Coordinates of C-alpha atoms in Angstrom, one line a residue:
M1 CA -11.4 -8.7 28.1
A2 CA -11.8 -9.2 31.3
T3 CA -9.8 -7.1 33.8
C4 CA -6.4 -8.1 36.2
G5 CA -8.9 -7.5 39.0
T6 CA -11.2 -10.3 37.3
C7 CA -8.5 -13.0 36.7
T8 CA -6.8 -12.3 40.6
V9 CA -9.7 -14.3 41.9
P10 CA -9.7 -18.3 40.2
L11 CA -5.9 -17.3 39.6
A12 CA -5.4 -17.1 43.2
V13 CA -7.2 -20.3 43.7
F14 CA -5.2 -22.4 41.1
A15 CA -1.7 -20.9 42.6
L16 CA -3.1 -22.0 46.5
I17 CA -4.0 -25.3 45.2
A18 CA -0.6 -25.9 43.4
A19 CA 1.4 -24.8 46.3
L20 CA -1.0 -27.3 48.4
L21 CA -0.1 -30.0 46.4
A22 CA 3.7 -29.4 45.7
A23 CA 3.8 -29.3 49.6
L24 CA 2.0 -33.0 49.9
C25 CA 4.0 -33.8 47.8
A26 CA 7.5 -32.8 49.0
A27 CA 6.2 -34.0 52.6
G28 CA 6.0 -37.4 51.1
C29 CA 2.5 -38.6 51.2
G30 CA 2.4 -41.0 48.6
V31 CA 1.0 -38.2 45.7
P32 CA 3.4 -38.3 43.0
C33 CA 5.1 -35.5 41.3
P34 CA 4.0 -35.4 38.0
A35 CA 1.0 -36.0 38.8
V36 CA 0.5 -32.8 40.7
S37 CA 2.0 -31.2 37.9
L38 CA 0.3 -31.8 35.1
P39 CA -3.4 -31.0 36.7
V40 CA -1.5 -27.7 37.5
G41 CA -0.4 -26.6 34.5
G42 CA -3.2 -28.0 32.2
G43 CA -5.9 -25.8 34.9
L44 CA -3.5 -23.0 34.6
L45 CA -3.3 -23.0 30.8
G46 CA -6.5 -23.8 30.3
L47 CA -7.3 -21.0 32.1
W48 CA -5.0 -18.4 30.8
V49 CA -7.0 -19.6 27.5
W50 CA -10.3 -18.8 29.0
R51 CA -9.7 -16.0 29.8
L52 CA -8.2 -14.7 26.4
R53 CA -11.0 -16.1 25.2
R54 CA -13.5 -14.2 27.4
R55 CA -15.8 -11.7 25.0
D56 CA -17.7 -8.5 26.0
G57 CA -20.8 -6.6 24.6
G58 CA -18.2 -5.2 22.6
T59 CA -16.4 -7.6 21.3
A60 CA -18.7 -8.1 18.2
R61 CA -17.6 -4.0 16.9
R62 CA -14.0 -5.5 17.9
V63 CA -11.3 -5.7 14.3
C64 CA -7.9 -5.9 14.2
V65 CA -6.3 -4.3 11.3
L66 CA -2.6 -5.5 10.9
V67 CA 0.4 -4.6 9.1
L68 CA 4.2 -6.0 9.4
G69 CA 4.6 -3.0 7.3
D70 CA 4.5 0.6 7.1
I71 CA 0.8 1.6 7.6
G72 CA 1.5 5.5 6.2
R73 CA 2.4 3.3 2.9
S74 CA -0.2 1.1 2.6
P75 CA -2.9 2.9 1.4
R76 CA -5.5 -0.2 1.2
M77 CA -5.1 -1.4 4.3
Q78 CA -6.0 1.8 5.4
Y79 CA -9.3 2.0 4.0
H80 CA -10.0 -1.4 5.2
A81 CA -9.7 0.7 8.6
L82 CA -12.1 3.4 7.3
S83 CA -14.9 1.6 5.9
L84 CA -14.9 0.0 9.3
S85 CA -15.3 2.6 10.9
K86 CA -17.2 4.1 8.8
H87 CA -19.5 0.6 10.3
R88 CA -19.2 1.5 13.7
Y89 CA -16.2 -1.0 14.4
D90 CA -13.8 -0.5 16.6
V91 CA -10.8 -0.7 14.7
T92 CA -7.3 -1.3 16.2
F93 CA -4.5 -0.4 13.5
V94 CA -1.3 -2.3 14.3
G95 CA 1.8 -1.4 12.2
F96 CA 5.1 0.9 11.1
L97 CA 4.8 4.2 12.0
D98 CA 7.9 5.5 9.8
T99 CA 5.5 7.3 7.5
K100 CA 2.4 9.5 8.3
P101 CA -1.2 8.1 7.1
H102 CA -4.2 10.3 6.0
Q103 CA -5.6 12.8 8.2
D104 CA -8.8 10.9 7.9
V105 CA -7.1 7.7 9.5
L106 CA -5.3 10.1 12.5
T107 CA -8.5 11.9 13.2
E108 CA -11.4 8.5 13.0
E109 CA -12.3 8.6 16.5
N110 CA -12.7 4.6 16.0
I111 CA -9.1 3.7 14.7
K112 CA -6.3 3.2 17.3
I113 CA -3.4 3.1 16.1
I114 CA -1.1 0.8 18.3
P115 CA 2.4 1.8 16.0
I116 CA 5.6 -1.7 16.7
A117 CA 9.0 -0.6 15.6
E118 CA 10.8 -2.7 13.1
V119 CA 12.8 -4.7 14.8
K120 CA 16.3 -6.1 13.8
G121 CA 18.0 -9.4 13.7
V122 CA 21.8 -9.8 15.3
Q123 CA 23.8 -8.1 13.2
V124 CA 27.0 -10.0 13.4
G125 CA 27.6 -13.9 11.4
P126 CA 26.1 -14.7 8.6
K127 CA 22.6 -13.7 7.0
L128 CA 20.8 -16.2 7.5
L129 CA 21.6 -15.9 11.6
T130 CA 20.1 -11.9 11.1
Y131 CA 16.7 -13.5 9.6
V132 CA 16.2 -16.3 11.8
T133 CA 16.8 -13.8 14.6
K134 CA 14.6 -11.4 13.3
V135 CA 11.8 -13.5 12.4
I136 CA 11.6 -15.0 16.5
L137 CA 12.1 -11.5 17.8
Q138 CA 8.7 -10.3 15.5
C139 CA 7.0 -13.8 16.8
V140 CA 8.0 -12.5 20.3
Q141 CA 6.2 -9.1 19.1
L142 CA 3.2 -9.9 17.2
L143 CA 2.6 -12.5 20.4
H144 CA 3.0 -9.9 23.3
V145 CA 1.0 -6.7 20.7
L146 CA -2.0 -9.1 19.8
L147 CA -2.4 -11.0 23.0
Q148 CA -2.8 -7.6 24.9
M149 CA -5.5 -6.4 23.4
E150 CA -9.0 -6.6 24.3
T151 CA -10.7 -9.7 22.4
Q152 CA -11.6 -8.7 18.8
S153 CA -13.8 -10.5 16.0
H154 CA -11.9 -10.3 13.4
L155 CA -8.3 -10.3 12.2
L156 CA -7.6 -8.9 9.1
M157 CA -4.1 -9.0 7.9
Q158 CA -2.6 -7.8 5.1
N159 CA 0.4 -10.0 2.9
P160 CA 2.7 -9.5 1.9
P161 CA 4.5 -9.3 4.8
G162 CA 3.6 -12.9 6.1
L163 CA 6.8 -14.4 7.5
P164 CA 6.1 -14.6 10.7
S165 CA 2.9 -12.8 10.9
I166 CA 0.5 -14.9 9.6
A167 CA 1.2 -17.9 11.4
M168 CA 1.2 -15.5 14.8
A169 CA -2.2 -14.0 13.7
W170 CA -3.6 -17.3 13.3
L171 CA -2.5 -18.9 16.7
V172 CA -3.6 -15.3 18.0
C173 CA -6.8 -15.8 16.5
F174 CA -7.1 -19.9 17.5
L175 CA -6.6 -18.7 20.7
R176 CA -9.2 -16.0 21.2
G177 CA -11.2 -17.8 19.0
S178 CA -11.2 -14.6 16.4
R179 CA -11.7 -15.2 12.6
F180 CA -8.5 -14.1 10.8
V181 CA -8.4 -12.7 7.5
I182 CA -6.1 -12.5 5.3
D183 CA -5.9 -10.0 2.3
W184 CA -3.8 -10.8 -0.5
H185 CA -1.5 -8.0 -2.5
N186 CA 0.7 -10.5 -3.8
Y187 CA 3.1 -13.3 -2.5
G188 CA 5.5 -12.8 -0.5
F189 CA 8.2 -15.9 -1.6
T190 CA 7.8 -14.2 -5.7
I191 CA 9.3 -11.0 -4.3
M192 CA 11.9 -12.5 -2.0
A193 CA 12.8 -14.8 -5.2
L194 CA 13.3 -11.1 -7.7
S195 CA 16.5 -10.9 -5.2
H196 CA 17.4 -13.7 -4.4
G197 CA 16.3 -16.6 -7.4
E198 CA 13.7 -18.9 -7.4
K199 CA 16.0 -21.8 -5.7
H200 CA 17.4 -20.0 -2.2
P201 CA 16.4 -21.5 -0.3
L202 CA 14.8 -19.1 1.6
V203 CA 12.7 -18.7 -1.0
R204 CA 11.4 -22.1 -1.6
L205 CA 10.7 -21.9 3.3
A206 CA 8.8 -18.6 2.4
K207 CA 7.0 -20.3 -0.6
W208 CA 6.0 -24.1 1.6
Y209 CA 5.5 -21.4 4.9
E210 CA 2.4 -18.8 2.9
H211 CA 1.0 -22.6 1.2
F212 CA 0.9 -24.0 4.6
F213 CA -0.2 -21.1 6.8
G214 CA -2.5 -19.6 4.0
P215 CA -5.1 -21.6 4.2
L216 CA -6.1 -22.2 8.0
A217 CA -7.3 -18.4 7.6
A218 CA -11.5 -18.0 7.7
H219 CA -11.4 -15.9 4.8
S220 CA -9.4 -14.4 1.9
L221 CA -9.7 -11.1 0.2
C222 CA -7.6 -10.9 -3.1
V223 CA -6.3 -8.2 -5.5
T224 CA -7.4 -9.5 -9.3
N225 CA -9.3 -12.6 -10.7
A226 CA -6.1 -13.8 -11.9
M227 CA -5.0 -14.5 -8.2
K228 CA -8.5 -16.1 -6.4
D229 CA -8.2 -18.4 -10.0
D230 CA -4.1 -18.8 -8.7
L231 CA -5.1 -19.1 -5.1
Q232 CA -8.3 -21.7 -6.2
K233 CA -6.7 -23.8 -8.1
N234 CA -2.7 -24.2 -6.6
W235 CA -3.5 -23.0 -2.6
G236 CA -7.1 -24.3 -2.4
I237 CA -8.6 -21.4 -1.4
K238 CA -11.2 -19.4 -1.9
A239 CA -11.3 -15.9 -1.9
T240 CA -13.7 -13.6 -2.7
T241 CA -11.1 -10.2 -5.5
L242 CA -11.9 -6.9 -4.6
Y243 CA -10.5 -4.7 -6.8
D244 CA -8.6 -1.7 -5.7
R245 CA -10.9 1.3 -6.0
P246 CA -10.0 5.4 -5.5
A247 CA -11.2 6.7 -2.2
S248 CA -13.6 9.5 -2.5
I249 CA -9.5 11.8 -2.4
F250 CA -8.6 11.3 -5.5
R251 CA -10.6 13.3 -8.5
E252 CA -9.6 15.7 -10.8
T253 CA -8.1 18.8 -8.6
P254 CA -9.9 22.4 -9.0
L255 CA -7.5 25.0 -10.6
K256 CA -7.5 26.9 -7.2
L257 CA -5.8 24.2 -5.3
Q258 CA -3.5 23.5 -8.2
H259 CA -1.9 27.1 -7.7
E260 CA -1.7 26.3 -4.0
L261 CA 0.5 23.0 -4.7
F262 CA 2.0 24.1 -7.2
S263 CA 3.6 27.3 -5.2
R264 CA 4.2 24.8 -2.1
L265 CA 6.4 22.7 -4.0
A266 CA 8.3 26.3 -5.8
D267 CA 9.9 26.7 -1.6
T268 CA 11.1 23.7 -1.6
Y269 CA 11.5 22.2 -5.4
P270 CA 13.2 24.2 -8.0
Q271 CA 11.5 22.9 -11.1
F272 CA 7.8 24.0 -10.0
Q273 CA 9.7 27.6 -9.5
S274 CA 8.9 29.8 -12.4
R275 CA 11.9 32.2 -13.1
E276 CA 9.8 35.5 -14.3
C277 CA 9.5 37.8 -11.3
D278 CA 8.2 41.4 -13.9
D279 CA 4.6 41.8 -13.0
V280 CA 4.4 42.3 -8.5
Q281 CA 0.0 41.7 -9.4
L282 CA 0.6 38.3 -10.4
E283 CA 1.6 34.9 -8.8
R284 CA 3.4 32.2 -10.9
T285 CA 5.0 29.2 -11.1
V286 CA 6.1 27.2 -13.7
F287 CA 2.8 25.9 -14.5
S288 CA 0.7 28.4 -12.9
V289 CA -0.3 31.7 -12.5
R290 CA -2.9 33.6 -10.7
D291 CA -3.7 37.2 -10.9
L292 CA -4.0 39.1 -7.3
T293 CA -6.1 41.2 -8.0
D294 CA -9.1 39.3 -8.8
D295 CA -8.0 35.9 -7.1
T296 CA -8.4 33.9 -10.8
V297 CA -5.9 31.7 -12.0
A298 CA -5.3 29.6 -15.0
L299 CA -2.8 27.9 -16.2
R300 CA -0.1 28.6 -18.6
V301 CA 0.6 28.3 -22.4
D302 CA 3.7 28.1 -22.1
R303 CA 4.2 25.1 -19.7
P304 CA 5.5 22.3 -19.5
A305 CA 4.1 18.8 -19.1
L306 CA 3.7 17.6 -15.9
L307 CA 4.7 13.5 -16.0
L308 CA 3.7 11.8 -12.8
S309 CA 4.8 8.2 -11.7
S310 CA 5.2 7.0 -7.8
T311 CA 7.4 3.9 -6.5
S312 CA 8.7 2.3 -3.3
W313 CA 12.3 1.8 -4.9
T314 CA 12.0 -1.4 -5.0
E315 CA 13.4 -4.3 -8.1
D316 CA 9.5 -5.1 -9.0
E317 CA 10.5 -1.8 -11.1
D318 CA 13.2 -1.2 -13.5
F319 CA 12.5 3.2 -14.0
S320 CA 15.6 2.9 -16.0
V321 CA 12.9 1.8 -18.6
L322 CA 11.2 5.5 -17.6
L323 CA 14.9 7.3 -17.9
Q324 CA 15.7 5.7 -21.3
A325 CA 12.7 6.5 -22.8
L326 CA 12.9 10.8 -21.2
R327 CA 16.9 10.2 -23.8
E328 CA 15.1 9.7 -26.1
Y329 CA 11.6 11.8 -25.9
E330 CA 14.8 14.9 -25.4
G331 CA 16.4 13.9 -29.0
F332 CA 12.9 14.0 -30.4
I333 CA 13.1 17.7 -29.6
K334 CA 16.8 18.1 -30.0
A335 CA 16.0 16.4 -33.9
G336 CA 13.2 19.5 -34.3
A337 CA 9.6 17.7 -32.8
A338 CA 7.4 20.3 -31.3
L339 CA 6.9 18.9 -28.6
P340 CA 6.8 20.5 -24.8
S341 CA 9.4 20.3 -21.5
V342 CA 8.5 17.9 -19.1
V343 CA 8.8 18.2 -15.9
C344 CA 9.1 14.4 -14.3
V345 CA 7.4 14.2 -10.7
I346 CA 8.5 10.7 -9.3
T347 CA 7.3 10.5 -5.3
G348 CA 7.8 7.5 -2.8
K349 CA 11.0 6.6 -0.7
G350 CA 12.8 2.8 -0.9
P351 CA 15.7 1.3 -1.3
Q352 CA 16.7 1.5 -4.5
K353 CA 16.7 5.4 -4.7
Q354 CA 20.2 6.5 -4.3
H355 CA 20.6 3.9 -6.8
Y356 CA 18.3 5.7 -9.6
M357 CA 19.4 9.1 -8.4
K358 CA 22.4 8.4 -9.5
L359 CA 21.5 7.4 -13.1
I360 CA 19.0 10.3 -12.8
D361 CA 21.9 13.5 -12.4
S362 CA 23.7 11.3 -15.1
L363 CA 21.2 12.3 -17.7
Q364 CA 21.7 15.8 -17.7
L365 CA 18.8 16.8 -20.2
E366 CA 18.1 20.1 -21.6
H367 CA 14.4 19.6 -21.7
V368 CA 13.9 17.2 -19.1
Q369 CA 13.5 17.8 -15.6
F370 CA 12.6 15.6 -12.7
C371 CA 12.5 16.0 -9.0
T372 CA 11.5 13.5 -6.2
P373 CA 9.5 14.7 -3.3
W374 CA 8.0 12.6 -1.3
L375 CA 4.4 14.2 0.2
E376 CA 2.3 14.5 2.6
A377 CA -0.7 11.7 2.5
E378 CA -3.0 14.8 1.3
D379 CA -1.1 16.7 -1.4
Y380 CA -0.3 13.1 -3.5
P381 CA -3.6 13.2 -4.6
L382 CA -4.4 16.7 -5.5
L383 CA -0.6 16.3 -7.5
L384 CA -2.2 13.1 -9.1
G385 CA -5.5 15.3 -10.3
S386 CA -3.0 18.5 -11.3
A387 CA -0.4 16.1 -13.3
D388 CA -1.4 15.5 -17.3
L389 CA 0.0 11.7 -17.7
G390 CA 0.7 8.8 -15.4
V391 CA 3.9 6.4 -15.7
C392 CA 3.7 2.8 -14.6
L393 CA 6.8 0.6 -14.2
H394 CA 5.1 -2.1 -11.9
K395 CA 5.4 -5.4 -13.0
S396 CA 3.9 -7.9 -10.9
S397 CA 6.4 -10.4 -9.1
S398 CA 3.2 -13.5 -9.7
G399 CA 1.7 -11.6 -12.3
L400 CA -1.4 -12.0 -10.5
D401 CA -1.5 -8.6 -9.1
L402 CA -2.0 -4.7 -10.0
P403 CA -0.7 -1.2 -9.2
M404 CA -3.1 0.3 -7.2
K405 CA -0.9 3.7 -8.5
V406 CA -2.9 3.3 -12.1
V407 CA -6.3 3.0 -9.6
D408 CA -5.6 6.0 -7.8
M409 CA -4.6 8.0 -10.9
F410 CA -7.2 6.9 -12.4
G411 CA -9.9 7.6 -9.6
C412 CA -8.2 11.5 -11.1
C413 CA -8.8 10.8 -14.8
L414 CA -5.1 10.8 -14.8
P415 CA -4.2 8.7 -18.5
V416 CA -1.0 6.6 -17.6
C417 CA 0.9 4.7 -19.8
A418 CA 1.8 0.9 -18.1
I419 CA 4.1 -1.7 -18.7
S420 CA 2.7 -4.8 -20.1
F421 CA 2.9 -8.2 -17.2
N422 CA -0.3 -10.5 -17.3
C423 CA -3.3 -9.8 -15.5
L424 CA -2.6 -5.8 -16.7
H425 CA -5.5 -5.7 -18.7
E426 CA -8.0 -6.2 -16.1
L427 CA -7.3 -2.3 -15.3
V428 CA -5.9 -0.6 -18.2
K429 CA -7.6 -0.7 -21.5
H430 CA -4.9 -0.7 -24.4
K431 CA -6.5 2.8 -26.4
E432 CA -9.0 3.3 -24.3
N433 CA -8.0 4.8 -20.7
G434 CA -4.1 4.7 -21.5
L435 CA -1.4 2.6 -23.3
I436 CA 0.6 -0.1 -22.3
F437 CA 4.2 -0.5 -24.0
R438 CA 7.0 -3.0 -23.7
D439 CA 10.3 -1.5 -23.4
S440 CA 12.4 2.2 -23.4
Q441 CA 11.9 2.6 -26.8
E442 CA 8.1 2.1 -26.9
L443 CA 7.4 4.2 -24.1
A444 CA 9.5 7.3 -25.7
E445 CA 6.9 6.8 -29.2
Q446 CA 3.8 6.5 -26.5
L447 CA 5.4 10.6 -25.0
K448 CA 5.9 12.2 -28.5
S449 CA 2.8 10.6 -30.0
L450 CA 0.4 12.3 -26.3
L451 CA 2.2 14.6 -25.6
S452 CA 2.4 16.7 -28.9
E453 CA -0.8 18.4 -28.4
F454 CA -1.2 18.1 -24.3
L455 CA -3.0 21.5 -24.7
S456 CA -5.6 21.0 -26.7
S457 CA -8.8 18.9 -25.3
D458 CA -8.8 17.7 -28.6
S459 CA -5.8 15.5 -28.4
R460 CA -5.3 11.4 -27.9
L461 CA -4.8 12.8 -24.3
G462 CA -7.4 14.4 -24.0
A463 CA -9.6 11.2 -25.2
F464 CA -8.3 8.8 -23.1
R465 CA -9.6 11.5 -20.4
R466 CA -13.2 12.0 -21.0
N467 CA -13.2 8.2 -21.3
L468 CA -12.1 8.1 -17.7
R469 CA -14.9 10.1 -17.0
T470 CA -17.1 8.6 -18.5
S471 CA -16.5 5.1 -16.9
R472 CA -15.3 5.8 -13.8
G473 CA -17.2 2.7 -11.9
Q474 CA -17.7 1.8 -8.3
R475 CA -15.0 3.5 -5.8
W476 CA -13.7 2.1 -2.7
D477 CA -17.0 2.5 -0.5
D478 CA -19.4 0.6 -2.5
N479 CA -16.6 -1.7 -3.4
W480 CA -16.4 -2.8 -0.4
D481 CA -19.7 -3.0 1.2
Q482 CA -20.4 -5.3 -1.3
N483 CA -17.9 -8.0 -1.1
V484 CA -16.2 -7.0 2.2
L485 CA -19.2 -6.1 4.8
P486 CA -20.5 -9.4 4.4
L487 CA -18.3 -11.5 5.5
I488 CA -17.3 -9.4 8.5
T489 CA -21.0 -9.6 9.8
A490 CA -21.7 -12.8 8.3
P491 CA -23.0 -15.2 11.7

């Protein structure tokens, strides 16, 4: 990008010409004011656009990754940034910095994070006024941040959220001659419809907005073939399917790392603490034991089953289904079924967490304990790789996206029970790598079946895990190199 110094001379020349013409106009020399203002204004505008579009030797190796949300809770966009940096692109990563991104993102020298604050609209008056003023402030904020950066070859943004970031990103790319790429994770208007209803004016506006601005992108990525077909048929957008794939950090956790993780969590969460303290030579958690004399680690044969789910605590995940299923599971045990106790760990942050915490507290189960931690980015893969079974309650608002949490679980060879929706079959193969359920009763029966012999490698759960080990498929890096890199390097 041109420095301030390089633009000073031409700007000064235009300012001098404007001053002379204005003086002639004021002196009554027959030069009409519109004839003065239009050429001067047009010249200054042209100079400004020329400055914005000016490229240097590094422009082709610069990419902006934009998230109008929390970077730390946007793993797919973090993977984009890391993949770009591995190919020696300089990445400017723009988004909220509410939670800590993965350490690799923070330490990669080719990635520069520009944090932006979440703005709020006018907090008095009707909600519509609050929403409108918030959007206006976000427009100003995004234009200020994006136009201050050096010229980028590409701008890659996540949608949703896309209001107002799609329009602002497109405008900046138009002004600067950059290529605009949208990564469609879902549709914003369908998420809004969960809380407002499909016929709400804001939902209709959001739908029109995405339909109008979405096709303006130079390239589009999407997360499923079902979404690819829908974008082509109903939006006129030709997209490339980039399936979510697990990063290399998602793998089965070795025993020693499992014990270290359980011990760290036991310092804060009693659900991981062992109540036995009779042998000073042994370091225990409720799941594992370490012999201090020879530093060996083993999983306990009397351990509970570790059930794991993760969530953003939003409307598209009904956790009452899992709570009811675990209540029925408790009933199986009290009726005499030979089933293990369960520690159910639910990770994540979100607006509905307190609502569900009240429901959890009201259950008062004897054989099921709940733990709802927020994990560091480095600990989350370790916990997935240590669990016995994953549960996914994500129901796509559009029916066209897939839960990335299941992708990460599969990367750790963790079998999954997932609630059914339209295109889930693109990821979860029923009775091969997990089970698909429709309601809490069906989930309860699946938990009973899978956990009845969970300690045995010959169990049904063990068979699912073996299938996952032999059918892992591509990891993120190979998938990205095959589908995204050609779009970035194309002339």
